[in-house]
Amino acid sequence: MSRQAIAYIALLALGLLAPFFIYPVLVMKVLCFALFACAFNLLLGYTGLLSFGHAAFFGTGAYVAGFAIKGWGFPPELGILVGTAASALLGWAFGSLAIRRTGIYFAMVTLALAQMVYFVFLQAPFTGGEDGLQGVPRGTLLGLISLSKDINLYYFVLAVFVFGFCLIHRTIHSPFGQILKAIRENEPRAISLGYDVAKYKLLAFVLSAGLAGLAGATKTLVFKFATLTDAHWHSSGEVVLMTILGGMGTVFGPVVGSTVIVSLQNELADKVGSLVTVILGSIFVICVLLFRRGIVGEISALYKRMIGA
Amino acid sequence: MTALFDIPIQALMGQLMLGLVNGSFYATLSLGLAVIFGMLNIINFAHGALYMMGAFLAWMGLEYLGIGYWPSLILVPLAVGLFGVLIERSMLRWLYKLDHLYGLLLTFGLALVIEGLFINGYGVSGQPYQIPAELTGGFNLGFMFLPYYRGWVIFASLLVCFGTWYGIEKTRLGAYLRAATENPKLTQAFGINVPLMVMLTYGFGAALAGFAGVLAAPAIQVSPLMGSHLIIIVFAVVVIGGMGSILGSILTGLGLGVVEGLTNLLYPAASATVVFVIMAIVLMVRPAGLFGKEK
């Protein structure tokens, strides 16, 4: 068995056993943000597009799923599907606009469009404004399993995460994923080889947005609410940080990064209060200045050096 | 004539004025972004935080040291500019050889740190800053009432913007600057100290943001959050105008401020989003921006 396969099995076992040792809601939060970061990494790490507005898709997934479940009485699985579809649709609209520009402009366009979404959620009649959409029931999965128990919900969330992770893994290692990497490495060359680059970028964007929406929708189920924080630009920045800290363009990097950041926030929230932002910002600066490969990237580079020596 | 399309002319003029005030902040900030981008190839996410810092330093100067508005208008931009020079020397210059996105990420981190420190010190609620005695009151133009301070903000911003334009387009230092933007290696070969110019450019951009902050302090409440929302709108302004021309940034900034003001009058619910909608339309029609050239 390959070393990678062992790593996957070990991680899955860890995921299955985690709720017996750690507070399940915290692990679920980590899983939701890990999926969010993995979706984001598909765009930044594998296509080379820095979206600074991914919170818009996370927030849309969260709000639409929450409203479908609470307002329309949808069962949870359908609510999550609707939320994901809404985010993918929004991703298609924003993606078609944003890919008209590249590099730094792409980042600014996505950020500005996301801010527009934030204001829509602030003002729209169904979102509860500043209070957010509260009291979303967890419901029963497929009419069989009650999700109000944390442990039941945990395994559902884990399944959602594994599904999303496998989908991204499959995408990266497919011919489609290879073309995305070719675009990242050298866009003019990909064009000269006859690939319709815009189409590939857009598809990657929609996929990433949809999965970010899936993460947001699942998060609504866990916490039973969707708030403006989900769609705020701080969240867009956080997902960038998670991905870079873990290692962009690596399969596990976003998972590691989101685990570190979410646990850090959880640990520090009571102790240092508003200084959390300062700490996150400092990590950002240190990452960019000193170790741009991220945790996973640095470890694998170290490992390769040791093998070589 | 007292009404236009059922809108009282006074309300129209009032919103137009407010739009111009906001527009002058957009213009000053997007000008700073464009100058920095031209030289460093970095989009300065910390620009909003530097603007907030400018307003806060003015407030702190008055509160703790008794430094009034007028000295602040000179001293604070100098302080913020110096802070910018420190950032450039200690951090940004290590990133010039890398992808431009790292500059954006680094300055984003810095913005979080600066904003977080001020929130930690002063909370998120605003601190009032008095309009200087010389500029209180207003002027009755007959068809509208013009508060002196608003007029002063527009005048001062335009003065600084056109001063910058003149400095870059018409002076020898500006010619060096343009040459270094065009081809840094060749410019350096002609014996011009390009790294020094890069440093001063970032410092100057930061000082512009600080200046806008001092101007804003009496007009709005001084709050740690005042910069972060503004910077995102300014990004949209930059995308709409393109960063190719200095006059373009100024005009786009002012114009969008006016559009925002008018939207506030006609359809208030859309006033927060109108700039972003315009950005989307511009991207569809003219992706390079109104004054931009596709690179």
CSV table of C-alpha atoms in Angstrom, one decimal, chain A residues 18-229:
chain,number,residue,atom,x,y,z
A,18,ALA,CA,-12.5,12.3,17.1
A,19,PRO,CA,-16.0,13.0,18.6
A,20,PHE,CA,-15.2,10.6,21.5
A,21,PHE,CA,-12.3,12.7,22.6
A,22,ILE,CA,-13.0,16.2,21.5
A,23,TYR,CA,-16.2,18.3,21.7
A,24,PRO,CA,-18.1,17.2,18.5
A,25,VAL,CA,-19.3,20.7,17.6
A,26,LEU,CA,-15.8,22.0,17.5
A,27,VAL,CA,-14.7,19.2,15.2
A,28,MET,CA,-17.7,19.8,13.0
A,29,LYS,CA,-16.7,23.5,12.8
A,30,VAL,CA,-13.2,22.4,11.8
A,31,LEU,CA,-14.6,20.1,9.2
A,32,CYS,CA,-16.8,22.8,7.7
A,33,PHE,CA,-14.0,25.3,7.5
A,34,ALA,CA,-11.6,22.6,6.2
A,35,LEU,CA,-14.1,21.9,3.3
A,36,PHE,CA,-14.3,25.7,2.7
A,37,ALA,CA,-10.6,26.0,2.6
A,38,CYS,CA,-10.2,22.9,0.3
A,39,ALA,CA,-12.7,24.4,-2.1
A,40,PHE,CA,-10.8,27.7,-2.0
A,41,ASN,CA,-7.5,25.9,-2.6
A,42,LEU,CA,-8.9,24.4,-5.8
A,43,LEU,CA,-8.9,27.9,-7.1
A,44,LEU,CA,-5.8,29.5,-5.5
A,45,GLY,CA,-3.6,26.4,-5.3
A,46,TYR,CA,-4.5,24.6,-8.5
A,47,THR,CA,-5.7,27.3,-10.9
A,48,GLY,CA,-3.7,30.2,-9.6
A,49,LEU,CA,-6.7,32.5,-9.0
A,50,LEU,CA,-6.8,34.5,-5.8
A,51,SER,CA,-10.4,35.1,-4.9
A,52,PHE,CA,-10.8,37.5,-2.1
A,53,GLY,CA,-14.6,37.1,-1.9
A,54,HIS,CA,-15.2,33.5,-1.1
A,55,ALA,CA,-17.2,34.4,2.0
A,56,ALA,CA,-20.0,35.4,-0.4
A,57,PHE,CA,-20.4,31.7,-1.5
A,58,PHE,CA,-20.0,30.4,2.1
A,59,GLY,CA,-22.6,32.9,3.3
A,60,THR,CA,-25.0,32.3,0.4
A,61,GLY,CA,-24.9,28.6,1.1
A,62,ALA,CA,-25.5,29.2,4.8
A,63,TYR,CA,-28.3,31.7,4.3
A,64,VAL,CA,-30.1,29.9,1.5
A,65,ALA,CA,-29.9,26.5,3.2
A,66,GLY,CA,-31.1,28.1,6.5
A,67,PHE,CA,-34.0,29.8,4.8
A,68,ALA,CA,-35.0,26.6,2.8
A,69,ILE,CA,-35.0,24.6,6.0
A,70,LYS,CA,-36.6,27.1,8.3
A,71,GLY,CA,-38.8,29.1,6.0
A,72,TRP,CA,-39.9,26.4,3.5
A,73,GLY,CA,-39.7,23.4,5.9
A,74,PHE,CA,-37.3,21.5,3.7
A,75,PRO,CA,-35.6,18.4,5.1
A,76,PRO,CA,-31.9,19.0,5.9
A,77,GLU,CA,-30.4,17.1,2.9
A,78,LEU,CA,-32.6,19.1,0.5
A,79,GLY,CA,-31.9,22.4,2.2
A,80,ILE,CA,-28.1,21.8,1.9
A,81,LEU,CA,-28.5,20.9,-1.8
A,82,VAL,CA,-30.5,24.1,-2.5
A,83,GLY,CA,-27.8,26.1,-0.6
A,84,THR,CA,-25.0,24.5,-2.6
A,85,ALA,CA,-26.9,25.1,-5.9
A,86,ALA,CA,-27.5,28.8,-5.1
A,87,SER,CA,-23.8,29.3,-4.3
A,88,ALA,CA,-22.8,27.5,-7.5
A,89,LEU,CA,-25.2,29.7,-9.5
A,90,LEU,CA,-23.8,32.8,-7.8
A,91,GLY,CA,-20.3,31.5,-8.5
A,92,TRP,CA,-21.2,31.2,-12.2
A,93,ALA,CA,-22.4,34.8,-12.3
A,94,PHE,CA,-19.4,36.3,-10.4
A,95,GLY,CA,-16.9,34.0,-12.1
A,96,SER,CA,-18.0,35.1,-15.5
A,97,LEU,CA,-17.4,38.7,-14.5
A,98,ALA,CA,-14.2,38.2,-12.5
A,99,ILE,CA,-12.3,36.1,-15.1
A,100,ARG,CA,-12.4,39.1,-17.4
A,101,ARG,CA,-9.5,40.4,-15.3
A,102,THR,CA,-6.4,38.6,-14.0
A,103,GLY,CA,-4.0,38.8,-11.1
A,104,ILE,CA,-4.5,41.6,-8.6
A,105,TYR,CA,-7.6,42.9,-10.4
A,106,PHE,CA,-9.2,39.5,-10.1
A,107,ALA,CA,-8.8,39.6,-6.3
A,108,MET,CA,-10.2,43.1,-6.1
A,109,VAL,CA,-13.2,42.3,-8.3
A,110,THR,CA,-14.1,39.2,-6.2
A,111,LEU,CA,-13.8,41.2,-3.0
A,112,ALA,CA,-16.0,44.0,-4.3
A,113,LEU,CA,-18.7,41.6,-5.6
A,114,ALA,CA,-18.6,39.8,-2.2
A,115,GLN,CA,-19.1,43.1,-0.4
A,116,MET,CA,-22.2,43.6,-2.5
A,117,VAL,CA,-23.6,40.2,-1.4
A,118,TYR,CA,-22.8,41.2,2.2
A,119,PHE,CA,-25.0,44.3,1.8
A,120,VAL,CA,-27.8,42.3,0.2
A,121,PHE,CA,-27.8,40.0,3.2
A,122,LEU,CA,-27.8,43.0,5.5
A,123,GLN,CA,-30.8,44.5,3.9
A,124,ALA,CA,-32.9,41.6,2.4
A,125,PRO,CA,-36.1,40.9,4.2
A,126,PHE,CA,-35.5,37.2,4.8
A,127,THR,CA,-32.1,37.3,6.4
A,128,GLY,CA,-32.9,38.9,9.8
A,129,GLY,CA,-30.5,41.8,9.2
A,130,GLU,CA,-27.9,42.3,11.9
A,131,ASP,CA,-29.3,39.4,14.0
A,132,GLY,CA,-28.9,36.9,11.3
A,133,LEU,CA,-31.1,33.9,10.5
A,134,GLN,CA,-31.6,32.2,13.8
A,135,GLY,CA,-33.3,29.0,15.0
A,136,VAL,CA,-32.7,26.8,12.0
A,137,PRO,CA,-33.9,23.3,13.0
A,138,ARG,CA,-31.5,20.5,12.3
A,139,GLY,CA,-34.4,18.1,11.3
A,140,THR,CA,-34.2,14.5,10.4
A,141,LEU,CA,-32.0,13.1,7.7
A,142,LEU,CA,-34.0,11.4,4.9
A,143,GLY,CA,-36.8,11.2,7.4
A,144,LEU,CA,-34.9,8.5,9.3
A,145,ILE,CA,-32.1,9.8,11.4
A,146,SER,CA,-32.6,12.7,13.8
A,147,LEU,CA,-29.8,15.2,13.5
A,148,SER,CA,-30.6,17.0,16.7
A,149,LYS,CA,-28.1,14.6,18.5
A,150,ASP,CA,-24.6,16.0,18.1
A,151,ILE,CA,-23.1,12.5,17.4
A,152,ASN,CA,-25.5,11.8,14.5
A,153,LEU,CA,-24.9,15.1,13.0
A,154,TYR,CA,-21.2,14.6,13.4
A,155,TYR,CA,-21.1,11.6,11.2
A,156,PHE,CA,-23.3,13.4,8.6
A,157,VAL,CA,-20.9,16.3,8.6
A,158,LEU,CA,-18.0,14.0,8.3
A,159,ALA,CA,-19.7,12.3,5.3
A,160,VAL,CA,-20.2,15.7,3.6
A,161,PHE,CA,-16.6,16.6,4.2
A,162,VAL,CA,-15.3,13.3,2.8
A,163,PHE,CA,-17.6,13.7,-0.2
A,164,GLY,CA,-16.3,17.2,-0.9
A,165,PHE,CA,-12.7,16.2,-0.2
A,166,CYS,CA,-12.9,13.2,-2.6
A,167,LEU,CA,-14.5,15.3,-5.3
A,168,ILE,CA,-11.7,17.9,-5.1
A,169,HIS,CA,-9.1,15.2,-5.0
A,170,ARG,CA,-10.6,13.6,-8.0
A,171,THR,CA,-10.8,16.9,-9.8
A,172,ILE,CA,-7.2,17.8,-9.1
A,173,HIS,CA,-6.0,14.4,-10.4
A,174,SER,CA,-8.2,14.3,-13.5
A,175,PRO,CA,-7.2,15.6,-17.0
A,176,PHE,CA,-9.3,18.6,-16.2
A,177,GLY,CA,-7.2,19.3,-13.1
A,178,GLN,CA,-4.0,18.9,-15.2
A,179,ILE,CA,-5.2,21.6,-17.5
A,180,LEU,CA,-6.0,23.9,-14.5
A,181,LYS,CA,-2.4,23.4,-13.4
A,182,ALA,CA,-1.2,24.2,-16.9
A,183,ILE,CA,-3.2,27.5,-16.7
A,184,ARG,CA,-1.7,28.3,-13.4
A,185,GLU,CA,1.9,27.6,-14.6
A,186,ASN,CA,1.7,29.4,-17.9
A,187,GLU,CA,-1.6,30.8,-19.2
A,188,PRO,CA,-0.4,31.9,-22.6
A,189,ARG,CA,1.0,28.5,-23.3
A,190,ALA,CA,-2.3,26.8,-22.3
A,191,ILE,CA,-4.0,29.2,-24.7
A,192,SER,CA,-1.6,28.4,-27.5
A,193,LEU,CA,-2.2,24.7,-27.0
A,194,GLY,CA,-5.8,25.4,-27.9
A,195,TYR,CA,-7.5,25.3,-24.6
A,196,ASP,CA,-10.4,27.6,-24.0
A,197,VAL,CA,-8.8,29.0,-20.8
A,198,ALA,CA,-11.8,31.1,-19.8
A,199,LYS,CA,-14.1,28.1,-19.8
A,200,TYR,CA,-11.7,26.1,-17.6
A,201,LYS,CA,-11.3,29.0,-15.2
A,202,LEU,CA,-15.0,29.5,-15.0
A,203,LEU,CA,-15.7,25.8,-14.4
A,204,ALA,CA,-13.1,25.7,-11.6
A,205,PHE,CA,-14.7,28.9,-10.1
A,206,VAL,CA,-18.2,27.4,-10.1
A,207,LEU,CA,-17.0,24.1,-8.6
A,208,SER,CA,-15.1,26.0,-5.9
A,209,ALA,CA,-18.0,28.3,-5.2
A,210,GLY,CA,-20.5,25.4,-5.0
A,211,LEU,CA,-18.3,23.5,-2.5
A,212,ALA,CA,-17.8,26.6,-0.5
A,213,GLY,CA,-21.6,26.9,-0.4
A,214,LEU,CA,-21.8,23.2,0.7
A,215,ALA,CA,-19.5,24.0,3.5
A,216,GLY,CA,-21.6,27.1,4.5
A,217,ALA,CA,-24.9,25.2,4.3
A,218,THR,CA,-23.5,22.4,6.5
A,219,LYS,CA,-22.2,25.0,9.0
A,220,THR,CA,-25.8,26.4,9.3
A,221,LEU,CA,-27.0,22.9,10.2
A,222,VAL,CA,-24.3,22.6,12.9
A,223,PHE,CA,-24.8,26.0,14.6
A,224,LYS,CA,-28.5,26.4,13.7
A,225,PHE,CA,-28.0,29.9,12.4
A,226,ALA,CA,-26.5,31.9,9.5
A,227,THR,CA,-25.1,35.3,10.3
A,228,LEU,CA,-23.5,38.2,8.6
A,229,THR,CA,-20.1,37.0,9.8
